[in-house]
mmCIF file of C-alpha atoms in Angstrom:
data_model
loop_
_atom_site.group_PDB
_atom_site.id
_atom_site.type_symbol
_atom_site.label_atom_id
_atom_site.label_comp_id
_atom_site.label_asym_id
_atom_site.label_seq_id
_atom_site.Cartn_x
_atom_site.Cartn_y
_atom_site.Cartn_z
ATOM 1 C CA MET A 1 84.226 159.107 88.992
ATOM 2 C CA HIS A 2 81.976 156.827 90.842
ATOM 3 C CA GLN A 3 82.778 153.296 90.929
ATOM 4 C CA GLN A 4 79.159 152.428 89.462
ATOM 5 C CA GLN A 5 79.073 154.976 86.134
ATOM 6 C CA ILE A 6 83.474 152.902 85.379
ATOM 7 C CA PHE A 7 81.414 149.875 85.655
ATOM 8 C CA THR A 8 78.476 150.847 83.350
ATOM 9 C CA GLN A 9 81.043 152.386 81.052
ATOM 10 C CA MET A 10 83.690 149.246 80.695
ATOM 11 C CA ALA A 11 80.673 147.783 79.769
ATOM 12 C CA LEU A 12 79.178 149.991 77.099
ATOM 13 C CA GLN A 13 82.789 150.189 76.085
ATOM 14 C CA ALA A 14 82.998 146.553 75.541
ATOM 15 C CA TRP A 15 80.016 146.352 73.565
ATOM 16 C CA GLU A 16 80.981 148.947 71.643
ATOM 17 C CA MET A 17 83.861 147.441 70.961
ATOM 18 C CA GLN A 18 82.424 144.524 69.145
ATOM 19 C CA ILE A 19 79.629 146.835 67.119
ATOM 20 C CA SER A 20 82.777 148.787 65.853
ATOM 21 C CA ARG A 21 84.885 145.189 64.902
ATOM 22 C CA THR A 22 82.290 144.545 63.098
ATOM 23 C CA GLY A 23 81.199 147.630 61.394
ATOM 24 C CA LYS A 24 84.761 147.483 59.667
ATOM 25 C CA PHE A 25 84.126 143.966 58.632
ATOM 26 C CA LEU A 26 81.324 144.568 57.099
ATOM 27 C CA ASP A 27 82.646 147.070 55.348
ATOM 28 C CA SER A 28 85.349 145.072 53.788
ATOM 29 C CA GLN A 29 83.006 143.145 52.595
ATOM 30 C CA THR A 30 81.012 143.610 48.618
ATOM 31 C CA ASP A 31 78.155 142.918 48.939
ATOM 32 C CA GLU A 32 78.596 139.601 46.646
ATOM 33 C CA GLU A 33 80.943 138.302 49.661
ATOM 34 C CA LEU A 34 77.652 138.761 52.184
ATOM 35 C CA LEU A 35 76.063 136.318 49.974
ATOM 36 C CA LYS A 36 78.779 133.669 50.333
ATOM 37 C CA GLU A 37 78.380 130.527 52.604
ATOM 38 C CA ILE A 38 80.628 131.638 55.680
ATOM 39 C CA ALA A 39 82.542 127.676 54.718
ATOM 40 C CA PRO A 40 80.791 125.198 52.915
ATOM 41 C CA GLY A 41 76.480 124.482 54.010
ATOM 42 C CA LYS A 42 76.932 127.213 56.284
ATOM 43 C CA ASN A 43 75.435 130.034 57.176
ATOM 44 C CA ARG A 44 76.238 133.460 55.030
ATOM 45 C CA ASN A 45 77.036 136.869 56.367
ATOM 46 C CA LEU A 46 73.728 138.092 55.373
ATOM 47 C CA TYR A 47 71.845 136.304 57.382
ATOM 48 C CA ILE A 48 74.522 136.371 60.604
ATOM 49 C CA LEU A 49 73.988 140.473 59.913
ATOM 50 C CA GLY A 50 70.724 140.092 59.402
ATOM 51 C CA HIS A 51 70.781 137.822 62.816
ATOM 52 C CA LEU A 52 72.711 140.626 65.384
ATOM 53 C CA ILE A 53 70.211 142.966 63.969
ATOM 54 C CA ALA A 54 66.968 141.979 64.350
ATOM 55 C CA VAL A 55 68.996 140.192 68.337
ATOM 56 C CA ASN A 56 70.923 143.156 69.440
ATOM 57 C CA ASP A 57 66.903 145.449 68.476
ATOM 58 C CA ALA A 58 65.317 143.784 71.259
ATOM 59 C CA MET A 59 66.985 144.506 73.810
ATOM 60 C CA ILE A 60 64.434 148.026 73.755
ATOM 61 C CA THR A 61 61.485 146.061 74.802
ATOM 62 C CA LEU A 62 63.820 144.077 77.179
ATOM 63 C CA PHE A 63 64.999 147.512 78.957
ATOM 64 C CA GLY A 64 61.679 149.054 78.716
ATOM 65 C CA LEU A 65 62.976 151.303 75.894
ATOM 66 C CA GLY A 66 60.303 151.667 73.992
ATOM 67 C CA GLU A 67 59.111 149.320 70.758
ATOM 68 C CA ARG A 68 61.698 147.954 68.440
ATOM 69 C CA ALA A 69 62.561 149.041 65.580
ATOM 70 C CA TYR A 70 63.507 145.588 63.646
ATOM 71 C CA SER A 71 61.108 143.125 64.877
ATOM 72 C CA HIS A 72 59.964 142.489 61.660
ATOM 73 C CA LEU A 73 63.597 140.839 60.962
ATOM 74 C CA ASP A 74 62.874 138.415 63.752
ATOM 75 C CA ALA A 75 61.124 135.088 61.073
ATOM 76 C CA ALA A 76 63.733 135.582 58.754
ATOM 77 C CA PHE A 77 67.061 135.770 60.953
ATOM 78 C CA ILE A 78 66.175 134.772 64.673
ATOM 79 C CA LYS A 79 63.202 132.471 64.012
ATOM 80 C CA ASN A 80 64.102 130.385 61.057
ATOM 81 C CA PRO A 81 67.965 128.935 60.256
ATOM 82 C CA ASP A 82 69.246 130.778 56.674
ATOM 83 C CA LYS A 83 68.324 129.608 53.166
ATOM 84 C CA ALA A 84 64.393 128.451 54.917
ATOM 85 C CA GLY A 85 63.362 130.448 52.147
ATOM 86 C CA PHE A 86 62.068 133.154 54.176
ATOM 87 C CA GLU A 87 62.815 136.777 52.383
ATOM 88 C CA MET A 88 65.674 139.044 53.694
ATOM 89 C CA PRO A 89 66.081 142.437 53.331
ATOM 90 C CA ASP A 90 69.071 143.002 50.730
ATOM 91 C CA ALA A 91 72.762 144.171 51.614
ATOM 92 C CA ALA A 92 71.933 147.740 51.408
ATOM 93 C CA ALA A 93 69.107 147.889 52.893
ATOM 94 C CA LEU A 94 70.915 145.327 55.639
ATOM 95 C CA ARG A 95 74.184 147.853 55.998
ATOM 96 C CA THR A 96 71.571 150.606 56.976
ATOM 97 C CA ALA A 97 69.741 148.985 59.393
ATOM 98 C CA TRP A 98 72.816 147.988 61.094
ATOM 99 C CA LYS A 99 73.901 151.491 61.408
ATOM 100 C CA GLU A 100 70.672 153.000 62.239
ATOM 101 C CA SER A 101 70.217 150.850 64.569
ATOM 102 C CA ASN A 102 73.562 151.012 66.132
ATOM 103 C CA THR A 103 72.949 154.827 66.592
ATOM 104 C CA GLN A 104 69.918 154.051 67.932
ATOM 105 C CA LEU A 105 70.348 151.479 70.372
ATOM 106 C CA SER A 106 73.848 153.614 71.225
ATOM 107 C CA ALA A 107 72.030 156.549 71.922
ATOM 108 C CA LEU A 108 69.347 155.280 74.534
ATOM 109 C CA PHE A 109 72.372 153.244 76.145
ATOM 110 C CA ASN A 110 73.717 156.155 76.847
ATOM 111 C CA GLN A 111 70.500 158.760 77.967
ATOM 112 C CA MET A 112 70.494 155.201 80.374
ATOM 113 C CA SER A 113 71.754 155.935 84.309
ATOM 114 C CA SER A 114 74.020 153.772 85.344
ATOM 115 C CA GLU A 115 70.898 152.634 88.741
ATOM 116 C CA ASP A 116 69.190 151.970 85.005
ATOM 117 C CA TRP A 117 71.817 149.439 84.366
ATOM 118 C CA PHE A 118 71.884 147.772 87.599
ATOM 119 C CA SER A 119 67.701 147.610 87.545
ATOM 120 C CA LYS A 120 66.308 144.363 86.220
ATOM 121 C CA HIS A 121 64.707 144.071 82.602
ATOM 122 C CA THR A 122 61.214 143.083 82.005
ATOM 123 C CA ALA A 123 61.711 139.354 81.833
ATOM 124 C CA ILE A 124 62.801 138.269 85.715
ATOM 125 C CA THR A 125 60.511 138.052 87.493
ATOM 126 C CA ASP A 126 60.502 141.147 90.601
ATOM 127 C CA GLU A 127 60.904 137.341 93.441
ATOM 128 C CA ASP A 128 63.976 136.338 90.809
ATOM 129 C CA PHE A 129 65.595 139.558 90.625
ATOM 130 C CA ALA A 130 65.620 139.866 94.577
ATOM 131 C CA LYS A 131 67.904 136.540 94.815
ATOM 132 C CA THR A 132 69.817 137.615 91.816
ATOM 133 C CA PRO A 133 70.516 140.628 91.185
ATOM 134 C CA ALA A 134 73.494 139.927 89.157
ATOM 135 C CA ARG A 135 70.330 139.361 86.486
ATOM 136 C CA ASN A 136 69.767 142.701 85.804
ATOM 137 C CA LYS A 137 69.729 144.853 82.028
ATOM 138 C CA LEU A 138 74.278 145.808 82.030
ATOM 139 C CA SER A 139 74.098 141.531 82.802
ATOM 140 C CA VAL A 140 72.362 141.586 79.625
ATOM 141 C CA LEU A 141 74.442 143.806 77.827
ATOM 142 C CA LEU A 142 77.394 140.923 78.346
ATOM 143 C CA ASN A 143 75.464 138.836 77.785
ATOM 144 C CA ARG A 144 75.299 140.250 73.982
ATOM 145 C CA THR A 145 77.854 142.313 73.748
ATOM 146 C CA GLY A 146 79.479 138.075 73.824
ATOM 147 C CA HIS A 147 77.000 136.988 70.974
ATOM 148 C CA VAL A 148 78.016 138.999 68.418
ATOM 149 C CA ALA A 149 81.721 138.234 69.237
ATOM 150 C CA TYR A 150 80.801 135.026 68.623
ATOM 151 C CA HIS A 151 78.765 135.671 65.287
ATOM 152 C CA LEU A 152 82.599 137.866 64.008
ATOM 153 C CA GLY A 153 84.411 135.015 65.255
ATOM 154 C CA GLN A 154 82.241 133.243 62.283
ATOM 155 C CA MET A 155 82.325 136.082 59.906
ATOM 156 C CA VAL A 156 86.083 136.933 59.320
ATOM 157 C CA LEU A 157 85.569 132.730 58.176
ATOM 158 C CA VAL A 158 84.540 134.113 55.008
ATOM 159 C CA LYS A 159 87.828 135.535 54.139
ATOM 160 C CA MET B 1 75.929 143.259 98.201
ATOM 161 C CA HIS B 2 77.826 145.831 97.000
ATOM 162 C CA GLN B 3 77.646 147.286 93.780
ATOM 163 C CA GLN B 4 81.387 146.567 92.622
ATOM 164 C CA GLN B 5 80.730 142.845 93.646
ATOM 165 C CA ILE B 6 77.686 143.063 91.752
ATOM 166 C CA PHE B 7 79.732 144.013 88.735
ATOM 167 C CA THR B 8 82.682 142.151 89.268
ATOM 168 C CA GLN B 9 80.546 139.006 89.683
ATOM 169 C CA MET B 10 78.492 140.080 86.497
ATOM 170 C CA ALA B 11 81.683 139.732 84.716
ATOM 171 C CA LEU B 12 82.887 137.229 86.421
ATOM 172 C CA GLN B 13 79.526 134.758 85.362
ATOM 173 C CA ALA B 14 80.143 136.053 82.278
ATOM 174 C CA TRP B 15 83.371 134.454 81.890
ATOM 175 C CA GLU B 16 82.976 131.319 83.340
ATOM 176 C CA MET B 17 79.463 130.919 80.773
ATOM 177 C CA GLN B 18 82.237 130.970 77.892
ATOM 178 C CA ILE B 19 84.506 128.379 79.584
ATOM 179 C CA SER B 20 81.633 126.594 80.223
ATOM 180 C CA ARG B 21 80.261 126.079 76.637
ATOM 181 C CA THR B 22 83.855 126.139 74.985
ATOM 182 C CA GLY B 23 84.433 122.863 77.688
ATOM 183 C CA LYS B 24 80.830 121.379 76.540
ATOM 184 C CA PHE B 25 81.803 121.727 72.988
ATOM 185 C CA LEU B 26 84.627 120.440 73.219
ATOM 186 C CA ASP B 27 83.292 117.597 75.262
ATOM 187 C CA SER B 28 81.454 115.999 72.046
ATOM 188 C CA GLN B 29 84.165 116.697 69.922
ATOM 189 C CA THR B 30 86.366 113.490 68.910
ATOM 190 C CA ASP B 31 90.174 113.291 69.625
ATOM 191 C CA GLU B 32 90.326 113.242 64.790
ATOM 192 C CA GLU B 33 87.108 116.272 65.554
ATOM 193 C CA LEU B 34 90.061 118.347 66.932
ATOM 194 C CA LEU B 35 92.507 117.520 63.675
ATOM 195 C CA LYS B 36 89.407 118.680 61.135
ATOM 196 C CA GLU B 37 90.123 122.659 59.538
ATOM 197 C CA ILE B 38 87.110 124.053 61.060
ATOM 198 C CA ALA B 39 86.671 124.937 56.905
ATOM 199 C CA PRO B 40 88.798 124.412 54.261
ATOM 200 C CA GLY B 41 92.222 126.533 54.529
ATOM 201 C CA LYS B 42 91.374 127.318 58.114
ATOM 202 C CA ASN B 43 92.818 126.238 61.664
ATOM 203 C CA ARG B 44 91.923 124.060 62.779
ATOM 204 C CA ASN B 45 90.223 123.269 66.872
ATOM 205 C CA LEU B 46 93.009 121.847 68.215
ATOM 206 C CA TYR B 47 94.792 125.196 67.383
ATOM 207 C CA ILE B 48 92.648 127.396 69.020
ATOM 208 C CA LEU B 49 92.274 125.067 72.135
ATOM 209 C CA GLY B 50 95.874 125.617 71.799
ATOM 210 C CA HIS B 51 95.458 129.700 71.565
ATOM 211 C CA LEU B 52 93.009 129.944 73.835
ATOM 212 C CA ILE B 53 94.470 128.578 77.163
ATOM 213 C CA ALA B 54 97.675 129.944 75.819
ATOM 214 C CA VAL B 55 95.706 133.205 75.657
ATOM 215 C CA ASN B 56 94.282 133.395 78.928
ATOM 216 C CA ASP B 57 96.455 131.885 81.131
ATOM 217 C CA ALA B 58 98.863 135.196 80.288
ATOM 218 C CA MET B 59 95.782 136.648 82.439
ATOM 219 C CA ILE B 60 98.285 135.422 85.614
ATOM 220 C CA THR B 61 100.910 137.928 84.832
ATOM 221 C CA LEU B 62 98.618 140.364 83.041
ATOM 222 C CA PHE B 63 96.908 140.803 87.309
ATOM 223 C CA GLY B 64 100.137 140.129 88.962
ATOM 224 C CA LEU B 65 99.541 136.709 89.863
ATOM 225 C CA GLY B 66 102.465 134.663 89.891
ATOM 226 C CA GLU B 67 104.081 133.018 87.111
ATOM 227 C CA ARG B 68 102.195 131.710 84.000
ATOM 228 C CA ALA B 69 101.594 127.085 83.570
ATOM 229 C CA TYR B 70 101.504 127.871 79.692
ATOM 230 C CA SER B 71 103.541 130.378 78.597
ATOM 231 C CA HIS B 72 106.048 127.417 76.676
ATOM 232 C CA LEU B 73 102.388 127.176 74.207
ATOM 233 C CA ASP B 74 103.061 130.594 73.331
ATOM 234 C CA ALA B 75 105.693 130.216 70.211
ATOM 235 C CA ALA B 76 103.083 127.180 68.489
ATOM 236 C CA PHE B 77 99.406 129.150 69.653
ATOM 237 C CA ILE B 78 100.162 132.760 69.642
ATOM 238 C CA LYS B 79 102.983 134.128 68.050
ATOM 239 C CA ASN B 80 102.105 131.692 64.931
ATOM 240 C CA PRO B 81 99.272 130.631 63.217
ATOM 241 C CA ASP B 82 98.207 126.892 62.528
ATOM 242 C CA LYS B 83 100.292 124.380 60.118
ATOM 243 C CA ALA B 84 103.481 126.448 60.489
ATOM 244 C CA GLY B 85 105.047 123.337 61.240
ATOM 245 C CA PHE B 86 105.813 123.972 65.420
ATOM 246 C CA GLU B 87 105.589 120.815 67.508
ATOM 247 C CA MET B 88 102.269 120.836 69.743
ATOM 248 C CA PRO B 89 100.511 118.535 72.517
ATOM 249 C CA ASP B 90 97.837 115.641 71.535
ATOM 250 C CA ALA B 91 94.257 116.711 72.001
ATOM 251 C CA ALA B 92 94.471 114.811 75.308
ATOM 252 C CA ALA B 93 97.680 116.361 76.911
ATOM 253 C CA LEU B 94 95.311 120.082 75.423
ATOM 254 C CA ARG B 95 92.195 118.946 77.469
ATOM 255 C CA THR B 96 93.575 117.688 80.697
ATOM 256 C CA ALA B 97 96.118 121.791 80.428
ATOM 257 C CA TRP B 98 92.112 123.713 79.503
ATOM 258 C CA LYS B 99 90.483 121.842 82.659
ATOM 259 C CA GLU B 100 93.407 122.400 84.981
ATOM 260 C CA SER B 101 94.054 125.556 83.539
ATOM 261 C CA ASN B 102 90.319 127.219 84.478
ATOM 262 C CA THR B 103 90.618 125.406 87.417
ATOM 263 C CA GLN B 104 93.931 127.629 88.423
ATOM 264 C CA LEU B 105 91.889 130.728 86.433
ATOM 265 C CA SER B 106 88.840 130.095 88.615
ATOM 266 C CA ALA B 107 91.156 130.104 91.890
ATOM 267 C CA LEU B 108 92.547 132.357 91.448
ATOM 268 C CA PHE B 109 90.019 135.123 90.131
ATOM 269 C CA ASN B 110 87.781 133.686 93.255
ATOM 270 C CA GLN B 111 90.978 134.712 95.536
ATOM 271 C CA MET B 112 90.498 138.155 94.425
ATOM 272 C CA SER B 113 89.066 141.222 95.517
ATOM 273 C CA SER B 114 86.679 143.977 94.059
ATOM 274 C CA GLU B 115 89.541 146.656 94.658
ATOM 275 C CA ASP B 116 91.395 144.752 92.877
ATOM 276 C CA TRP B 117 89.552 143.459 90.065
ATOM 277 C CA PHE B 118 88.976 147.577 89.775
ATOM 278 C CA SER B 119 92.828 148.325 89.688
ATOM 279 C CA LYS B 120 95.958 148.472 87.174
ATOM 280 C CA HIS B 121 96.997 145.240 85.135
ATOM 281 C CA THR B 122 100.562 145.150 85.035
ATOM 282 C CA ALA B 123 100.476 146.274 80.989
ATOM 283 C CA ILE B 124 99.260 149.998 81.910
ATOM 284 C CA THR B 125 101.826 152.920 83.470
ATOM 285 C CA ASP B 126 100.077 154.711 87.073
ATOM 286 C CA GLU B 127 99.720 158.198 84.639
ATOM 287 C CA ASP B 128 97.359 156.179 81.328
ATOM 288 C CA PHE B 129 95.219 154.795 84.326
ATOM 289 C CA ALA B 130 94.933 157.677 86.617
ATOM 290 C CA LYS B 131 93.059 159.340 82.826
ATOM 291 C CA THR B 132 91.502 155.884 81.928
ATOM 292 C CA PRO B 133 90.388 154.075 85.234
ATOM 293 C CA ALA B 134 87.739 152.071 83.308
ATOM 294 C CA ARG B 135 91.184 149.806 81.727
ATOM 295 C CA ASN B 136 91.492 148.032 84.751
ATOM 296 C CA LYS B 137 91.612 144.197 85.501
ATOM 297 C CA LEU B 138 87.786 143.568 84.611
ATOM 298 C CA SER B 139 88.280 145.287 81.390
ATOM 299 C CA VAL B 140 91.085 142.409 80.444
ATOM 300 C CA LEU B 141 88.585 139.761 81.578
ATOM 301 C CA LEU B 142 85.378 141.384 79.567
ATOM 302 C CA ASN B 143 87.913 141.108 76.778
ATOM 303 C CA ARG B 144 89.054 137.612 77.140
ATOM 304 C CA THR B 145 85.458 136.481 77.576
ATOM 305 C CA GLY B 146 84.600 138.188 74.192
ATOM 306 C CA HIS B 147 87.502 136.753 73.312
ATOM 307 C CA VAL B 148 86.492 132.739 74.088
ATOM 308 C CA ALA B 149 82.774 133.678 72.438
ATOM 309 C CA TYR B 150 84.899 134.932 69.501
ATOM 310 C CA HIS B 151 86.210 131.396 69.149
ATOM 311 C CA LEU B 152 83.967 129.595 70.354
ATOM 312 C CA GLY B 153 81.604 130.881 67.390
ATOM 313 C CA GLN B 154 84.870 128.997 64.999
ATOM 314 C CA MET B 155 85.347 125.881 66.915
ATOM 315 C CA VAL B 156 80.777 125.079 66.563
ATOM 316 C CA LEU B 157 81.846 125.412 62.447
ATOM 317 C CA VAL B 158 83.827 122.203 62.566
ATOM 318 C CA LYS B 159 79.827 120.594 62.831
#
């Protein structure tokens, strides 16, 4: 196997592992549990779930892969904190969105070549990218993988 | 720059970013705050701090880089849960250990060549590694990076 393919595979495996762990945790929770705060005064897991869907979905435009599917979640789940009065989809709708979004992202990611992953994303200029080639799409995926892990660590505290 | 070097650099940057974020959070906390539970009945940040030091330190033997420095923390911080009655170093000692451990790990990691990172760790057999070359030292670092992020997400909830 070509080295570059091995890196891409490693980063994708790390991504899929966090998504899978998060999915298993969500499946273990009732809809009512998703509406509980993870700790007194803190976010509810329903909010964290919507937040992860919206943040992950944004990789589609960042990687130049087409139109985002869940930008309508940004107001309630990225731009504003939990319990700020924004209308949210219910638990069933967010569970479906979580699964469909991850299926879509996996399909898009698996179609990308190693060269694609090592190319620049849409939020960096050609000049900056020439200076810092490590700021490529794969580095965004590594960061988003850490972001899922960060919030999964919080979600499990509800138990 | 060679692709393999770029990927190693990306993974090391992701690692250093989580370590740096965690260090900044720890610096923002008093010793008393480290002794508070992150949520009622949950771990204290002093425990999570010792846990991260011990787990990260274990990469030294896993990567065949010599003797571990903090294996004496395993009993209190890995093998047993918080508040199980094991003696723990105080906050000042763990803050020092956190910094010294990360300095040591960074020095060791920066001496490793890209070839080193793509070689097998000590907990996988030659046969298994031949079948799954993505299970190399760098994949362990990616997992440990996610582990730090997971617990940092928990630590910040104390605020």
